[in-house]
Coordinates of C-alpha atoms and ligand atoms in Angstrom, one line a residue:
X48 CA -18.2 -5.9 16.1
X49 CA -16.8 -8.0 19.1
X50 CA -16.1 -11.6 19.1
X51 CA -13.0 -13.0 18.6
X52 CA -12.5 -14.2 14.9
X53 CA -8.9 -14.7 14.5
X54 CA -6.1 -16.9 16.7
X55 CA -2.7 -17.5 15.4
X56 CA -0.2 -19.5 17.4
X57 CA 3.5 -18.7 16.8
X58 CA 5.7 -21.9 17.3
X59 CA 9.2 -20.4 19.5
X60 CA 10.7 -22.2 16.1
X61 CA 8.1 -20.8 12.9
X62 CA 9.9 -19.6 9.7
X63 CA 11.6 -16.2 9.6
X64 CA 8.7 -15.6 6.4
X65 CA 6.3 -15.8 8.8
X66 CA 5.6 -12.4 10.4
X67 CA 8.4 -10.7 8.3
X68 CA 8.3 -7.1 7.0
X69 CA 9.8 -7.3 3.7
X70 CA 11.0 -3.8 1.9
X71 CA 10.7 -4.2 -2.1
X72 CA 13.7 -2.7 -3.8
X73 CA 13.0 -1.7 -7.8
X74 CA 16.4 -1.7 -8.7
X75 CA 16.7 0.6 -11.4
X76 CA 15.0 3.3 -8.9
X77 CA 16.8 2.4 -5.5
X78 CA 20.5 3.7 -5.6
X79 CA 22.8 3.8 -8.3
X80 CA 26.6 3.2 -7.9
X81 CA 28.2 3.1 -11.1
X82 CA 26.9 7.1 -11.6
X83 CA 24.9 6.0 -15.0
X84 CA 21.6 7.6 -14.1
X85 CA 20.2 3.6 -13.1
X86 CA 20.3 2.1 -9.8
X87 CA 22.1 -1.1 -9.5
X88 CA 22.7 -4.1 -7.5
X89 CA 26.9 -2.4 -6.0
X90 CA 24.1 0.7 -5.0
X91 CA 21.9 -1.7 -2.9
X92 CA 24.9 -3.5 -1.6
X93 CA 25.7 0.3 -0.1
X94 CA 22.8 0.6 1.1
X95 CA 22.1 -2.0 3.2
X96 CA 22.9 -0.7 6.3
X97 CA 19.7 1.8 5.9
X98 CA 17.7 -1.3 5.4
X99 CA 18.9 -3.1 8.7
X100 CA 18.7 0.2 9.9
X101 CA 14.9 1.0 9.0
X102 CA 14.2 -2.7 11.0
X103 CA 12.9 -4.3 8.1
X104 CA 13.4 -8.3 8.2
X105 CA 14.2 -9.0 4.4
X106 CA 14.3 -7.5 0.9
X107 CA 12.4 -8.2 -2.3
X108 CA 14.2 -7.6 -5.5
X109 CA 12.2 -6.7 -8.2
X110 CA 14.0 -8.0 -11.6
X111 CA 17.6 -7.7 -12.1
X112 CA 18.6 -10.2 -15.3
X113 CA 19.0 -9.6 -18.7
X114 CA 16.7 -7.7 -20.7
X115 CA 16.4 -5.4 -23.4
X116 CA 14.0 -3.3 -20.4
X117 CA 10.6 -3.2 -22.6
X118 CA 8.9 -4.1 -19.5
X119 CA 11.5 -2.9 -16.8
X120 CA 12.8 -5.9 -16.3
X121 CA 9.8 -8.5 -16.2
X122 CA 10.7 -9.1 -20.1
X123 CA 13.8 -11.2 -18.8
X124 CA 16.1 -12.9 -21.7
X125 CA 18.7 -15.0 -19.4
X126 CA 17.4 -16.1 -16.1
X127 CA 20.9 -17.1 -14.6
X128 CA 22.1 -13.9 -15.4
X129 CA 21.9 -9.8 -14.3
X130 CA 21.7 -7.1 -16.8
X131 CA 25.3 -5.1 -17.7
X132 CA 23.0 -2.1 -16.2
X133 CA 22.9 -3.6 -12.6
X134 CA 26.3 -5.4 -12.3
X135 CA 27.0 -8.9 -12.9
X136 CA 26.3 -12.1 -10.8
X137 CA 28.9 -11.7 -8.7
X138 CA 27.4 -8.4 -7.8
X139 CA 24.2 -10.9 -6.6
X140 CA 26.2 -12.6 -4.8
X141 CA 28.1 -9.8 -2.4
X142 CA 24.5 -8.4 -2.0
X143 CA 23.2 -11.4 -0.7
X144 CA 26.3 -11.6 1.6
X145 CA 26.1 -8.1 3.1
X146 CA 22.6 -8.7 3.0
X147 CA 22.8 -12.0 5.0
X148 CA 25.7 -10.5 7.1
X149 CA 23.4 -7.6 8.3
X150 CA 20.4 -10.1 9.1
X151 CA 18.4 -9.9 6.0
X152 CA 16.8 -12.3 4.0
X153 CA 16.6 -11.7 0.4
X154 CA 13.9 -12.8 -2.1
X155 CA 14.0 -12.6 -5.6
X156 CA 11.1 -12.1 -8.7
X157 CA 11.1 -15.2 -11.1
X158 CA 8.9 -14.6 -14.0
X159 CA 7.9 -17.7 -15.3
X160 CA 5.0 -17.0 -17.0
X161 CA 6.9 -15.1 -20.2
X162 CA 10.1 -14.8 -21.3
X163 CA 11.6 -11.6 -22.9
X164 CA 11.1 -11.7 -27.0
X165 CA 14.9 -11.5 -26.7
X166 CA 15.2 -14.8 -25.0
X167 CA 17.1 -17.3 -27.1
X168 CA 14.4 -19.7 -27.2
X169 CA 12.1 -17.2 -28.8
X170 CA 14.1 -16.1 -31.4
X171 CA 14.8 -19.8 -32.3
X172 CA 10.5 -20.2 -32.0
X173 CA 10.4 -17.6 -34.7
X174 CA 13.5 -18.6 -37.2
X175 CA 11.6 -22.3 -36.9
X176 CA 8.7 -23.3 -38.7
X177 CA 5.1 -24.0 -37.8
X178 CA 4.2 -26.8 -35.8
X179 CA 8.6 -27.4 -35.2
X180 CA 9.6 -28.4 -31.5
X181 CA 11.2 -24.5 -31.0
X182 CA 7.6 -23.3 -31.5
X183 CA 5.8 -25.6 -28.5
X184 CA 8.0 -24.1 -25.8
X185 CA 5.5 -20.9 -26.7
X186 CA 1.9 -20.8 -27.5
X187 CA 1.8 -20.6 -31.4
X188 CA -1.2 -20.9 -32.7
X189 CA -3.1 -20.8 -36.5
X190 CA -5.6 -17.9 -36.9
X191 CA -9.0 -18.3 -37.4
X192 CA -11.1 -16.9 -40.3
X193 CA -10.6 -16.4 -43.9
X194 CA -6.6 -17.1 -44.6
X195 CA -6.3 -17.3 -40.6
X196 CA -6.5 -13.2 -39.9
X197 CA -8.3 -13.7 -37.3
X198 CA -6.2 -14.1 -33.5
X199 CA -6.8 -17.8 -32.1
X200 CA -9.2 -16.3 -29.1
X201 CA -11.1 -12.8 -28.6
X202 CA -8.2 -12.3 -25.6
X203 CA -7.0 -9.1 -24.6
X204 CA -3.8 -8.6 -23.0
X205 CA -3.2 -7.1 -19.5
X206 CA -1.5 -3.8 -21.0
X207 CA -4.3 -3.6 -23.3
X208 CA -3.9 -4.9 -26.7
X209 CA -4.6 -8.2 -28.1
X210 CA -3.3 -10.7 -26.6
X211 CA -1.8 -12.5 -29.8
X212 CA 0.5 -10.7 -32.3
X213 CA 0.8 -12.6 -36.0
X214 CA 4.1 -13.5 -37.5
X215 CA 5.2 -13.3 -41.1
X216 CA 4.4 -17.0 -41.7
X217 CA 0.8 -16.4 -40.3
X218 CA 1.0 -18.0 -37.1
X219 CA 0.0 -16.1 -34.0
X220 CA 1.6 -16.2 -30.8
X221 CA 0.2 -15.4 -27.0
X222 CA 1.6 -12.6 -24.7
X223 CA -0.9 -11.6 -22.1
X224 CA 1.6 -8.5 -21.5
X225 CA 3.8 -6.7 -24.1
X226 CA 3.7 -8.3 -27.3
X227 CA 8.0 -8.5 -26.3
X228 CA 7.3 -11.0 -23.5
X229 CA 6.0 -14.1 -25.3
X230 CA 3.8 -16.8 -23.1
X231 CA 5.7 -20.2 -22.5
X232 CA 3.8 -23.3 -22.9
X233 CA 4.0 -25.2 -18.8
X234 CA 1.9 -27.8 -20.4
X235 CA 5.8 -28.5 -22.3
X236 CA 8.2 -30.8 -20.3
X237 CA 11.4 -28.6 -21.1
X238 CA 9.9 -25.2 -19.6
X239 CA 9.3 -26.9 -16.7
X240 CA 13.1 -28.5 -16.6
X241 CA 14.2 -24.9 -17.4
X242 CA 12.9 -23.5 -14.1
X243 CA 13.4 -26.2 -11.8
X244 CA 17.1 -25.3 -13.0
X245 CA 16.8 -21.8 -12.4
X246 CA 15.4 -22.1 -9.1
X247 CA 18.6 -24.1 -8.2
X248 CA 20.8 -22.1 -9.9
X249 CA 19.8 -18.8 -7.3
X250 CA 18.9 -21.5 -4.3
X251 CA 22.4 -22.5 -4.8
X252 CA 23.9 -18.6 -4.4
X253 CA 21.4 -18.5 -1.1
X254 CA 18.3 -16.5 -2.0
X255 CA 15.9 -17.0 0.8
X256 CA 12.9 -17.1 -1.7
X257 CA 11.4 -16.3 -4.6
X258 CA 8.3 -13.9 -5.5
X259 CA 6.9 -15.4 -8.5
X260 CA 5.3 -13.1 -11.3
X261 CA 1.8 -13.7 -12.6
X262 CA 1.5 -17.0 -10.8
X263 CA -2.6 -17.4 -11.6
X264 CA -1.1 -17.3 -15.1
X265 CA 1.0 -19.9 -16.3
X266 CA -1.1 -22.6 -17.7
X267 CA -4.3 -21.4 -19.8
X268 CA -7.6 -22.7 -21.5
X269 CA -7.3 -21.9 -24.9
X270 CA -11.0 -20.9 -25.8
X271 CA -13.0 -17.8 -26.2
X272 CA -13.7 -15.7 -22.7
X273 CA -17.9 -15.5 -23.3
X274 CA -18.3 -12.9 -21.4
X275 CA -22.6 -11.0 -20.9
X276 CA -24.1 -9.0 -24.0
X277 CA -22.9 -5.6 -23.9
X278 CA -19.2 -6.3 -22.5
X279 CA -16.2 -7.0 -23.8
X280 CA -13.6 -9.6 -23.2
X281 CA -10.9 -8.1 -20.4
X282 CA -7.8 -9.7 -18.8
X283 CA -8.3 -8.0 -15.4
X284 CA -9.7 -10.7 -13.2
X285 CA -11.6 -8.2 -11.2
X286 CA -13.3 -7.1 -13.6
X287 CA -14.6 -10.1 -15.2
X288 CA -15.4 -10.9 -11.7
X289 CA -17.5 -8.4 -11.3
X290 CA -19.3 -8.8 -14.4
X291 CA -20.1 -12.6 -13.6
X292 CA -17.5 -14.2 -15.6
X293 CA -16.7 -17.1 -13.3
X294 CA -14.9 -19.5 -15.5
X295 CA -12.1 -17.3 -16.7
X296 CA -10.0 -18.8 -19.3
X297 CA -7.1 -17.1 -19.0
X298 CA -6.2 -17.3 -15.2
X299 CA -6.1 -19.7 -12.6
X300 CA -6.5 -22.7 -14.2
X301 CA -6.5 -25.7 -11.8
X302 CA -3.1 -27.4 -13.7
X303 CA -1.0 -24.2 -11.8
X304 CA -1.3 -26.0 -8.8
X305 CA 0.8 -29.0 -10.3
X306 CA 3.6 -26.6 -11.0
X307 CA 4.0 -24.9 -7.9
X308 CA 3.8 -28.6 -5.9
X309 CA 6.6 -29.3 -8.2
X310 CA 8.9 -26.4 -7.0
X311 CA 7.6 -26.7 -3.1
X312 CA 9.8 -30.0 -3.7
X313 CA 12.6 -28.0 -5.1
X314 CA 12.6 -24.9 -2.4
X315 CA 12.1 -27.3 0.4
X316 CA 14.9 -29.8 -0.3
X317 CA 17.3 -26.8 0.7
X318 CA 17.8 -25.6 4.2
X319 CA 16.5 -22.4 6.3
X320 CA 12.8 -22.4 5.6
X321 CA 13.2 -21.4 2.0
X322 CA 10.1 -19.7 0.4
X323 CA 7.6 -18.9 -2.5
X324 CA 5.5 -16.3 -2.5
X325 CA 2.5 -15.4 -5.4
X326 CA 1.6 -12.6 -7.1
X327 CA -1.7 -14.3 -8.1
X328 CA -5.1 -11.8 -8.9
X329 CA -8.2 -14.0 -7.3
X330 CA -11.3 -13.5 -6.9
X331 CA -10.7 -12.9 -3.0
X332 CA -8.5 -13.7 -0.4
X333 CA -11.1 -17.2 0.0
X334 CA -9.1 -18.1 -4.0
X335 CA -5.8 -17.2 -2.0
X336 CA -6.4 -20.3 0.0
X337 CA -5.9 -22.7 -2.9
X338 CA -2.7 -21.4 -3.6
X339 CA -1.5 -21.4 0.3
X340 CA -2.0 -25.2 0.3
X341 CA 1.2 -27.0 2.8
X342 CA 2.7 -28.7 -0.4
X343 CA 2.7 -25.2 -2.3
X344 CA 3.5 -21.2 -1.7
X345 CA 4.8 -20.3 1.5
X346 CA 2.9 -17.0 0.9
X347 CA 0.7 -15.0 -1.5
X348 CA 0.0 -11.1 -1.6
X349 CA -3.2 -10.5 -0.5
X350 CA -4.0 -6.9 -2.6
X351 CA -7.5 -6.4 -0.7
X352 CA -6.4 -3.3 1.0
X353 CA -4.2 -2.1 -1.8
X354 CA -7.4 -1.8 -3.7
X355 CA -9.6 -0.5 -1.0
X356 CA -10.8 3.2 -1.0
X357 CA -9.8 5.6 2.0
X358 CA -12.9 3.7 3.9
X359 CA -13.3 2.3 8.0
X360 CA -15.9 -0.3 6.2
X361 CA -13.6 -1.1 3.0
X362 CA -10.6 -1.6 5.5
X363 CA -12.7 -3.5 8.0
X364 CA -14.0 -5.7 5.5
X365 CA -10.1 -6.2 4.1
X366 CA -9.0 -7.2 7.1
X367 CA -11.7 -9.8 8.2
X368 CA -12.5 -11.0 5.0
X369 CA -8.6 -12.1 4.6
X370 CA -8.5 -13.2 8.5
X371 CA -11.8 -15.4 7.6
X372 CA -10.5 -16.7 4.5
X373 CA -7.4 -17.9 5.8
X374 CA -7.7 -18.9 9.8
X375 CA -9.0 -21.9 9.0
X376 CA -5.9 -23.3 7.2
X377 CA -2.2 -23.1 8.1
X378 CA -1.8 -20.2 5.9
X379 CA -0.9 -16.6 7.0
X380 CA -1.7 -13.3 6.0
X381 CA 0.1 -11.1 4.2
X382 CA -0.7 -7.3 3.9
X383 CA 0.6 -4.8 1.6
X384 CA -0.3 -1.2 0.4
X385 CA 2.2 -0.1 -2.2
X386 CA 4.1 -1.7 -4.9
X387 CA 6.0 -0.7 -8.3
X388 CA 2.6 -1.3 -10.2
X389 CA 0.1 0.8 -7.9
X390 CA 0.1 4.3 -7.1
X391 CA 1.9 5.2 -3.8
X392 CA -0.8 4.6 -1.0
X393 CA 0.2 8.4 0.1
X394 CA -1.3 9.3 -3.3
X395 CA -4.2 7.3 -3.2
X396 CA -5.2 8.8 -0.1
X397 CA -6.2 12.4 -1.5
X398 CA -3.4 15.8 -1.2
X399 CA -0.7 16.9 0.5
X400 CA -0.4 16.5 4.1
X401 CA -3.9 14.9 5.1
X402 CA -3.1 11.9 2.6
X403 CA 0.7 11.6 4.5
X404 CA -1.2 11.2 7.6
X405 CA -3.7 8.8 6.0
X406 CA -1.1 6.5 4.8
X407 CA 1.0 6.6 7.7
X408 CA -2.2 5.6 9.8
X409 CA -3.2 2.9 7.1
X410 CA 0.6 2.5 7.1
X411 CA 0.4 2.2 11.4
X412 CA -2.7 -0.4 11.4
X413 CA -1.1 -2.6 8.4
X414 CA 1.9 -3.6 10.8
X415 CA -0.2 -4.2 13.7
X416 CA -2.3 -7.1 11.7
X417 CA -1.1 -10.6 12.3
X418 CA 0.9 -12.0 9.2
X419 CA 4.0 -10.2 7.0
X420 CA 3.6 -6.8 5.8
X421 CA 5.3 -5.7 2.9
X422 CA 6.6 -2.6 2.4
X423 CA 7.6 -0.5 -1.1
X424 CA 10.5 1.7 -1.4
X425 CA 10.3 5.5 -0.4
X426 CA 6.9 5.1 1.2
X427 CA 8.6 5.2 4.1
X428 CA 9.8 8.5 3.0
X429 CA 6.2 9.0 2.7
X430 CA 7.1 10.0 -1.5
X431 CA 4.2 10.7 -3.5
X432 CA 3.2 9.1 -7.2
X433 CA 4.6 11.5 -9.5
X434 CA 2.8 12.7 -12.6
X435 CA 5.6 12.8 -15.2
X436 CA 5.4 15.3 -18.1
X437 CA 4.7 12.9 -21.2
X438 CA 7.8 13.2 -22.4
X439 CA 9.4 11.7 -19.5
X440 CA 6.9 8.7 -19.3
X441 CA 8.1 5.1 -20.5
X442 CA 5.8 2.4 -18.8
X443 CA 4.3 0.3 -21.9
X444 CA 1.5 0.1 -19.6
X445 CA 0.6 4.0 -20.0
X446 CA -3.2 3.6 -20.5
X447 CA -2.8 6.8 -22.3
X448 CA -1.6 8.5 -19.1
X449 CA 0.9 8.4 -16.2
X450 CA 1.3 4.7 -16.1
X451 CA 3.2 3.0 -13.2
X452 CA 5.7 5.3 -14.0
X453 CA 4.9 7.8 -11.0
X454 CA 5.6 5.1 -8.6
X455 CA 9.3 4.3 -10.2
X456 CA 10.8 7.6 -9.6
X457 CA 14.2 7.5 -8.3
X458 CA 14.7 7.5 -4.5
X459 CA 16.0 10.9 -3.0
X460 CA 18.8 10.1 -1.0
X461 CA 20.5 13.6 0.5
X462 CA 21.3 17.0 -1.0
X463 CA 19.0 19.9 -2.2
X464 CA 18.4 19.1 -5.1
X465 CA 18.1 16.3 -7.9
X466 CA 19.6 13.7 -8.6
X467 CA 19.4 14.1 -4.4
X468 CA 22.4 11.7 -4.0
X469 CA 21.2 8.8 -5.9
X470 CA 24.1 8.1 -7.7
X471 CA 27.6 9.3 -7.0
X472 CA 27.7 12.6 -9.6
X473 CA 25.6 15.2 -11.3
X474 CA 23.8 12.6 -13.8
X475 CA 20.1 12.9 -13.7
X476 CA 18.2 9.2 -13.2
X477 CA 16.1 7.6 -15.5
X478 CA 12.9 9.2 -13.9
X479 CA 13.2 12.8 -13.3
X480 CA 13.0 13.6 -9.7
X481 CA 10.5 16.6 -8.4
X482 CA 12.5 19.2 -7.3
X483 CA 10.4 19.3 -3.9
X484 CA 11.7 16.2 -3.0
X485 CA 14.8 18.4 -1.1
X486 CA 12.9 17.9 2.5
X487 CA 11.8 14.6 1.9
X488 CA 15.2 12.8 1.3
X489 CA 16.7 10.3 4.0
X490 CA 19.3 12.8 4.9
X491 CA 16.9 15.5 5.5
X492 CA 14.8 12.9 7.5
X493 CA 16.9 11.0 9.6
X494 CA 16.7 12.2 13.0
X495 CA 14.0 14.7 12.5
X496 CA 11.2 14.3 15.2
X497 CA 7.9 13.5 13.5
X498 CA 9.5 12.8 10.1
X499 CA 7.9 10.1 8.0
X500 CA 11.1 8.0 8.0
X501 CA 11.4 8.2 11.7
X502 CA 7.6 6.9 12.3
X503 CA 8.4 4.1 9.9
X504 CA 11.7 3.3 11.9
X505 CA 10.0 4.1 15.4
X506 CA 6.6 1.7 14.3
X507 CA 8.8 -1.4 12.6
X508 CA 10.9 -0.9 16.2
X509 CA 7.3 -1.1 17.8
X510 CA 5.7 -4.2 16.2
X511 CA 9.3 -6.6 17.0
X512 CA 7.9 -5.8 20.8
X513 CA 4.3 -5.6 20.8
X514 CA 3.0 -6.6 17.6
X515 CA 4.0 -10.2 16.6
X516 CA 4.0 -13.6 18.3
X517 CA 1.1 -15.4 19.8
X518 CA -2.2 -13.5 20.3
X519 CA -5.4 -13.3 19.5
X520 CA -7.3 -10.9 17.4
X521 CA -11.0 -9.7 18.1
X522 CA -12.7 -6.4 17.1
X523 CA -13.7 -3.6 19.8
X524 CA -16.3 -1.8 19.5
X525 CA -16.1 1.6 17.2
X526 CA -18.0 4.5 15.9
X527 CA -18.9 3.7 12.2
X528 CA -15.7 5.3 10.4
X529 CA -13.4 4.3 13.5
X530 CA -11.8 0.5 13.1
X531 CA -10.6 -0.9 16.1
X532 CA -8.9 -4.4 16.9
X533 CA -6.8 -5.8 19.9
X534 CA -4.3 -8.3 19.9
X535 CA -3.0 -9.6 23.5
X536 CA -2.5 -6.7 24.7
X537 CA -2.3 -4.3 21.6
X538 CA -5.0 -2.3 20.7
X539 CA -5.0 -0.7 17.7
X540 CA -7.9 2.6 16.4
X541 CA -7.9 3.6 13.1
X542 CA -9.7 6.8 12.4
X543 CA -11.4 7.0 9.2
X544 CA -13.9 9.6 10.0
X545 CA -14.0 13.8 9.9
X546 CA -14.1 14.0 13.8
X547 CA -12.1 13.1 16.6
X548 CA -12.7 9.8 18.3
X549 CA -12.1 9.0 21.8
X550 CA -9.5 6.5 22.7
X551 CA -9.5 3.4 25.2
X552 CA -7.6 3.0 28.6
X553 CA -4.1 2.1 27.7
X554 CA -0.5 3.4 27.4
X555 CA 0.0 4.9 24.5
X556 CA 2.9 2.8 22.5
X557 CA 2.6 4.2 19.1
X558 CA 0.5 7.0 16.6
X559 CA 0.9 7.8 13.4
X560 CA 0.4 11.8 13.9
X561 CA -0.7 13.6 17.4
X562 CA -3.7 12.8 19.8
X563 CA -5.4 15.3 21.4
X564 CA -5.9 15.3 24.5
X565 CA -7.2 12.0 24.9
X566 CA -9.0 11.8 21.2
X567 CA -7.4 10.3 18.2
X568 CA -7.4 13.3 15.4
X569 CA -9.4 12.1 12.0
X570 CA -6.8 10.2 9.5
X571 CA -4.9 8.7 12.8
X572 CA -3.9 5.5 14.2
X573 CA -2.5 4.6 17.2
X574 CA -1.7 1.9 19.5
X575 CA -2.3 1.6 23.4
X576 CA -0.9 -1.3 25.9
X577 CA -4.5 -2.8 27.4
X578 CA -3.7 -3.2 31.0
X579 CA -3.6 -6.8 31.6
Ligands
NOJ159 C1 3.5 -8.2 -12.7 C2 4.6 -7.3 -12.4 O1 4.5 -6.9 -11.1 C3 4.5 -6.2 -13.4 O2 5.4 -5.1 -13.1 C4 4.8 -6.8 -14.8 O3 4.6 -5.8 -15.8 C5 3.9 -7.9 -15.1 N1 3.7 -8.8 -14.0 C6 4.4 -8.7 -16.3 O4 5.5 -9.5 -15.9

């Protein structure tokens, strides 16, 4: 396909957010200083000289606050706080200094959507009585049925329960997650106080943003999901999607918008092009749009390629359905392929070494897109999802197997075997590290020619110079399993197919294996300076 379908202007002066790569750091898994077994916020601090290092522009903390941990942190009790396990708040704050010092920006996960069932407002909800004011801060509700056994709606929750749990007086109560992480009511004045005040409360220790959790979930319609004869009600939006449920009641309800308008106000009142970014599940990348509106998010993952097959027409249709959706408003792109709910991209991919080159290449054409790219720890180590004996597995989200667990496993950080220098002793982490993790550690890596870490530092070194900044994008003509764009001068081929494909004129700047010759090998990317 030719044609150009995509311009984006970079002002001399656009926000740092803009074309960043941010690197998401689960903190339990990253690096643990205190020699428990549990990485911690003191074992990021050390670490951030890797991350400046690597060339990444910012980090992402997954959740670090209170919490008894049934949901690895997303079940958060005290918002102001951090959990005894990763340090304290001074902690925070030295790792947002280093951080800052080495020319990072740091984001942080606010989960608004739930608190922890630990949280003292929900332990008041459930010593009060029906219908009391500690109740509306959640979504209690009376049963249906004879005596009320039946729950308030035919909902079923995202890890795959129902979605309400009964309490000893009868009522039920909503969690769209673990039943531990009770829904809060944003239709309730006080909830939305509450976060206004936590949002200051990290603005005020310098967080450069926030990544907010569940953000197509907040406000709901309480009513039955109808969904066709012969299928039953599901919380994945995707899935209802697909089976023509349009009108979803549980997610992105129109009233979101008013909250996150609300907190624009709040982020944008302090200095340095503070941000917001979604997790929200749409329909598309066209749904993205609405929440990408000037008065709202910054940013909002865009999970098309995440969920795309090892496929030149999936990826194809990835990319220019999320240029299409969003070129015509201000809003930018942002591209990831891993995260700490998703098996690794290198797993996804297929076995062994063909699926490292895959991702690399998927890895390679991801950075060269205009827009952020996010980045999740140890793919750039090019680790694989890890199926954990059961006995090791603790994800409530298991759907009877592996859950996300496989994607949580502890980063190897040196030595020949585990704990591979995560922590500062002999203590095994949390997750049990494969003992074939010895060559893939970032000792074992660093300065080795053709090692994964040294591709990612060589093509995050590559897209400062050649892949950012004012350009426009078309597509160049390709074979059917090839994908190939330019840029300015940038042209990137992506080979998806079982043979090799010839590449264009051009110096060659970057690849994410070895050409031949002057062919690009199957599962390859590259990318060539056009002349002129
Ligand atoms: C999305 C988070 O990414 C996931 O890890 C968590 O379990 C749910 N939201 C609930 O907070």
């Amino acid at each position: 396909m030719t044609g150009v379908i995509h311009g984006y202007r970079v002002r001399v002066d656009a926000p740092w957010w803009r074309e960043a790569v941010t690197y998401q750091i689960y903190p339990r898994s990253f690096a643990d200083a205190d020699g428990d077994g549990t990485g911690d916020l003191a074992g990021i601090t050390s670490r951030v000289d890797y991350l400046a290092d690597l060339g990444v522009d910012a980090i992402w903390l997954s959740p670090f606050y209170p919490s008894p941990q049934h949901d690895y942190g997303y079940d958060v009790s005290d918002p102001r706080g951090v959990d005894p396990l990763f340090g304290t708040v001074s902690d925070a704050e030295e790792l947002l200094e280093t951080a800052h010092e080495a020319g990072l920006k740091v984001i942080i996960d606010l989960i608004p959507n739930h608190t922890s069932s630990a949280h003292p407002w929900f332990v008041e909800a459930l010593r009060a009585s029906p219908g009391s004011p500690e109740r509306e801060r959640y979504i209690f509700r009376d049963g249906r049925g004879r005596d009320g056994e039946e729950p308030p709606t035919n909902w079923q929750s995202v890890f795959g329960q129902p979605a309400w749990t009964r309490v000893d007086d009868g009522q039920w109560y909503l969690h769209m997650f673990d039943r531990e992480e009770p829904d809060l009511n944003w239709r309730h004045p006080e909830v939305a106080e509450e976060f206004r005040s936590v949002l200051r409360f990290w603005l005020d220790r310098g967080v450069d943003g926030f990544r907010v959790d569940v953000a197509h979930g907040l406000v709901k319609a309480l009513r039955d999901q109808e969904v066709p004869e012969g299928t039953a009600p599901n919380s994945d939006p995707a899935v209802m999607y697909d089976i023509g449920v349009e009108d979803d009641p549980m997610w992105n309800h129109p009233e979101v918008h008013d909250v996150y308008r609300d907190w624009h106000e709040v982020v944008s009142a302090y200095p340095g092009d503070r941000m917001l970014v979604a997790e929200a599940w749409t329909k598309g990348p066209s749904d993205l749009r609405g929440y990408l509106r000037t008065d709202e998010f910054e940013q909002a993952f865009n999970f098309r390629w995440l969920q795309s097959h090892w496929s030149a027409q999936e990826f194809n249709e990835a990319i220019l359905s999320t240029l299409k959706a969003l070129s015509p408003s201000r809003a930018w792109p942002t591209w990831v392929l891993s995260n700490h709910d998703a098996v690794r991209h290198r797993t996804r991919y297929g076995d062994g070494a063909q699926a490292l080159a895959r991702a690399r290449a998927a890895t390679l054409t991801m950075l060269a897109l205009p827009g952020a790219a996010y980045l999740y720890q140890g793919e750039e180590l090019g680790l694989p999802h890890v199926q954990l004996p059961p006995e090791h597995q603790r994800d409530p989200w298991a759907e009877g197997g592996n859950g996300r667990d496989g994607c949580r496993v502890p980063l190897p950080w040196s030595g020949d075997a585990p704990p591979f220098g995560f922590g500062p002793g002999d203590e095994q982490p949390w997750l049990p590290q494969p003992t074939q993790w010895a060559d893939l550690t970032v000792a074992a890596q660093t300065g080795q020619e053709g090692s994964t870490l040294e591709f990612y530092r060589a093509a995050l070194a590559a897209r400062r110079r050649y892949a950012r900044g004012d350009s426009e994008m078309w597509f160049l003509d390709a074979p059917a399993d090839v994908i190939s764009f330019r840029r300015g001068r940038l042209v990137v081929v992506l080979n998806c197919g079982s043979t090799p494909t010839p590449l264009p004129d051009g110096e060659l700047v970057m690849c994410s294996g070895e050409k031949l010759g002057s062919d690009l090998p199957p599962d390859t990317a590259a990318w060539l300076l056009a002349d002129g």
